[in-house]
Tab-separated table of C-alpha atoms in Angstrom:
chain	number	residue	atom	x	y	z
A	1	UNK	CA	66.076	-33.650	15.487
A	2	UNK	CA	66.165	-37.168	17.203
A	3	UNK	CA	67.287	-38.742	13.524
A	4	UNK	CA	70.104	-36.277	13.252
A	5	UNK	CA	71.159	-36.846	16.771
A	6	UNK	CA	71.358	-40.531	16.283
A	7	UNK	CA	73.375	-39.733	13.104
A	8	UNK	CA	75.493	-37.725	14.887
A	9	UNK	CA	76.215	-40.481	17.458
A	10	UNK	CA	76.771	-42.919	14.631
A	11	UNK	CA	79.254	-40.562	13.009
A	12	UNK	CA	81.087	-39.918	16.435
A	13	UNK	CA	81.417	-43.668	17.102
A	14	UNK	CA	83.095	-44.100	13.743
A	15	UNK	CA	85.396	-41.352	14.481
A	16	UNK	CA	86.373	-42.617	17.797
A	17	UNK	CA	87.364	-46.125	15.949
A	18	UNK	CA	89.562	-44.140	13.531
A	19	UNK	CA	91.173	-41.761	15.962
A	20	UNK	CA	92.966	-43.017	18.917
A	21	UNK	CA	92.957	-39.330	20.542
A	22	UNK	CA	89.421	-38.548	21.424
A	23	UNK	CA	90.070	-34.650	20.666
A	24	UNK	CA	90.583	-35.439	17.136
A	25	UNK	CA	87.132	-36.028	16.616
A	26	UNK	CA	85.999	-32.582	17.789
A	27	UNK	CA	86.293	-30.891	14.614
A	28	UNK	CA	84.675	-33.485	12.310
A	29	UNK	CA	81.540	-33.948	14.987
A	30	UNK	CA	81.296	-30.187	14.943
A	31	UNK	CA	81.232	-29.943	10.895
A	32	UNK	CA	78.803	-32.707	10.939
A	33	UNK	CA	76.590	-31.262	13.539
A	34	UNK	CA	76.914	-27.434	11.847
A	35	UNK	CA	75.717	-29.437	8.559
A	36	UNK	CA	72.939	-31.394	10.222
A	37	UNK	CA	71.543	-28.754	12.504
A	38	UNK	CA	72.716	-25.374	11.048
A	39	UNK	CA	73.909	-24.111	14.759
A	40	UNK	CA	76.145	-25.291	17.412
A	41	UNK	CA	73.962	-25.057	20.290
A	42	UNK	CA	74.760	-25.714	23.896
A	43	UNK	CA	72.606	-28.784	23.670
A	44	UNK	CA	74.682	-29.918	20.580
A	45	UNK	CA	77.926	-29.129	22.279
A	46	UNK	CA	76.905	-31.344	25.334
A	47	UNK	CA	75.831	-34.341	23.267
A	48	UNK	CA	79.368	-34.340	20.986
A	49	UNK	CA	81.038	-33.938	24.424
A	50	UNK	CA	79.445	-36.833	26.208
A	51	UNK	CA	79.573	-39.087	23.173
A	52	UNK	CA	83.166	-38.540	22.503
A	53	UNK	CA	83.698	-38.755	26.277
A	54	UNK	CA	85.687	-35.288	27.019
A	55	UNK	CA	84.284	-31.742	28.846
A	56	UNK	CA	81.894	-29.805	26.982
A	57	UNK	CA	84.085	-26.853	27.322
A	58	UNK	CA	86.668	-28.226	24.966
A	59	UNK	CA	83.992	-28.592	22.209
A	60	UNK	CA	82.849	-25.342	22.990
A	61	UNK	CA	86.231	-23.415	22.893
A	62	UNK	CA	86.918	-25.580	19.348
A	63	UNK	CA	83.625	-24.316	18.186
A	64	UNK	CA	83.801	-20.351	19.145
A	65	UNK	CA	87.534	-20.490	17.991
A	66	UNK	CA	86.583	-21.149	14.349
A	67	UNK	CA	84.482	-18.630	12.431
A	68	UNK	CA	82.734	-21.209	10.433
A	69	UNK	CA	81.036	-22.622	13.504
A	70	UNK	CA	77.802	-20.655	14.527
A	71	UNK	CA	75.868	-20.141	17.863
A	72	UNK	CA	73.164	-18.130	16.012
A	73	UNK	CA	72.396	-20.326	13.152
A	74	UNK	CA	72.972	-19.640	9.456
A	75	UNK	CA	71.346	-17.158	7.087
A	76	UNK	CA	70.427	-18.196	3.725
A	77	UNK	CA	73.379	-16.265	2.303
A	78	UNK	CA	76.114	-16.139	4.508
A	79	UNK	CA	78.909	-13.055	3.747
A	80	UNK	CA	82.326	-12.977	5.280
A	81	UNK	CA	84.547	-9.967	4.613
A	82	UNK	CA	87.922	-10.389	4.727
A	83	UNK	CA	89.956	-8.111	7.076
A	84	UNK	CA	93.439	-9.102	6.843
A	85	UNK	CA	95.832	-6.275	6.448
A	86	UNK	CA	95.646	-6.238	2.723
A	87	UNK	CA	92.052	-6.023	2.487
A	88	UNK	CA	91.926	-3.861	5.342
A	89	UNK	CA	94.478	-1.187	3.378
A	90	UNK	CA	92.002	-1.640	0.345
A	91	UNK	CA	88.934	-0.620	2.258
A	92	UNK	CA	87.512	-3.912	3.513
A	93	UNK	CA	85.990	-1.910	6.621
A	94	UNK	CA	84.262	0.202	4.241
A	95	UNK	CA	82.738	-2.918	2.307
A	96	UNK	CA	81.794	-4.272	5.556
A	97	UNK	CA	80.015	-0.831	6.784
A	98	UNK	CA	78.288	-0.704	3.277
A	99	UNK	CA	76.920	-4.150	3.731
A	100	UNK	CA	75.749	-3.478	6.979
A	101	UNK	CA	74.160	-0.353	6.356
A	102	UNK	CA	72.440	-1.681	2.987
A	103	UNK	CA	71.491	-5.060	4.197
A	104	UNK	CA	70.213	-3.649	7.559
A	105	UNK	CA	72.312	-5.986	9.747
A	106	UNK	CA	71.609	-6.125	13.227
A	107	UNK	CA	73.332	-8.684	15.495
A	108	UNK	CA	74.821	-10.089	12.300
A	109	UNK	CA	71.772	-10.933	10.376
A	110	UNK	CA	69.436	-9.166	8.483
A	111	UNK	CA	65.885	-8.402	9.606
A	112	UNK	CA	64.717	-10.633	6.857
A	113	UNK	CA	66.884	-13.680	7.635
A	114	UNK	CA	68.293	-13.814	4.239
A	115	UNK	CA	71.753	-12.418	5.165
A	116	UNK	CA	74.342	-12.769	7.708
A	117	UNK	CA	77.419	-10.555	8.023
A	118	UNK	CA	80.692	-11.319	9.494
A	119	UNK	CA	84.598	-10.480	9.393
A	120	UNK	CA	86.974	-13.082	8.641
A	121	UNK	CA	90.663	-13.408	8.823
A	122	UNK	CA	92.668	-13.907	5.436
A	123	UNK	CA	90.704	-15.056	2.206
A	124	UNK	CA	93.879	-15.530	0.796
A	125	UNK	CA	93.056	-12.922	-1.869
A	126	UNK	CA	95.581	-10.273	-1.110
A	127	UNK	CA	96.282	-9.450	-5.061
A	128	UNK	CA	92.477	-8.723	-5.599
A	129	UNK	CA	91.358	-7.014	-2.414
A	130	UNK	CA	89.029	-6.241	-0.775
A	131	UNK	CA	87.377	-9.658	-0.975
A	132	UNK	CA	84.416	-11.473	0.423
A	133	UNK	CA	82.865	-15.035	0.567
A	134	UNK	CA	79.175	-15.515	0.069
A	135	UNK	CA	78.227	-19.184	0.821
A	136	UNK	CA	81.783	-20.052	0.079
A	137	UNK	CA	81.970	-18.243	-3.350
A	138	UNK	CA	84.707	-15.769	-3.579
A	139	UNK	CA	84.036	-12.204	-4.836
A	140	UNK	CA	87.235	-10.012	-5.055
A	141	UNK	CA	88.011	-6.651	-6.442
A	142	UNK	CA	84.842	-5.236	-4.588
A	143	UNK	CA	83.329	-1.834	-5.035
A	144	UNK	CA	80.076	-0.408	-3.774
A	145	UNK	CA	78.541	-0.826	-7.440
A	146	UNK	CA	79.790	-4.507	-7.562
A	147	UNK	CA	78.491	-5.287	-4.147
A	148	UNK	CA	75.175	-3.812	-5.352
A	149	UNK	CA	75.067	-6.092	-8.384
A	150	UNK	CA	76.000	-9.051	-6.305
A	151	UNK	CA	73.318	-8.621	-3.897
A	152	UNK	CA	70.631	-7.643	-6.416
A	153	UNK	CA	71.394	-11.083	-8.246
A	154	UNK	CA	71.233	-13.041	-4.790
A	155	UNK	CA	67.732	-11.370	-4.243
A	156	UNK	CA	66.599	-12.426	-7.722
């Protein structure tokens, strides 16, 4: 962890050289931290804020606004179901509920820790709705049968 903190500090110092407005460093610092630590904890928020020289609430509010930053940690397979109007009209809520039941998701993560499940805004796949991302891979025209094949393929 200490090595990653030092890497984060070095990364933020470089950002401060590039960007004259300190707030501009928040997003790239959060992305770097998410990749290194897998989670945006209160400790990480504090370290980023201190290094950038801003209030922790500014870092925390940014982290909570964007769905790709997580305070819970990441499962091996991160499933994001699109809930835009197009996907909703074509059954994304049924897809979400089906995945939640099939994978036994509680508090956003499966009991085996393999899968996390969340709703997200538009994935830009309106013509092929409903859609979901799994670890940034897009799956479209979802049916329960197609979802079963995808999940079985992931489990190996």
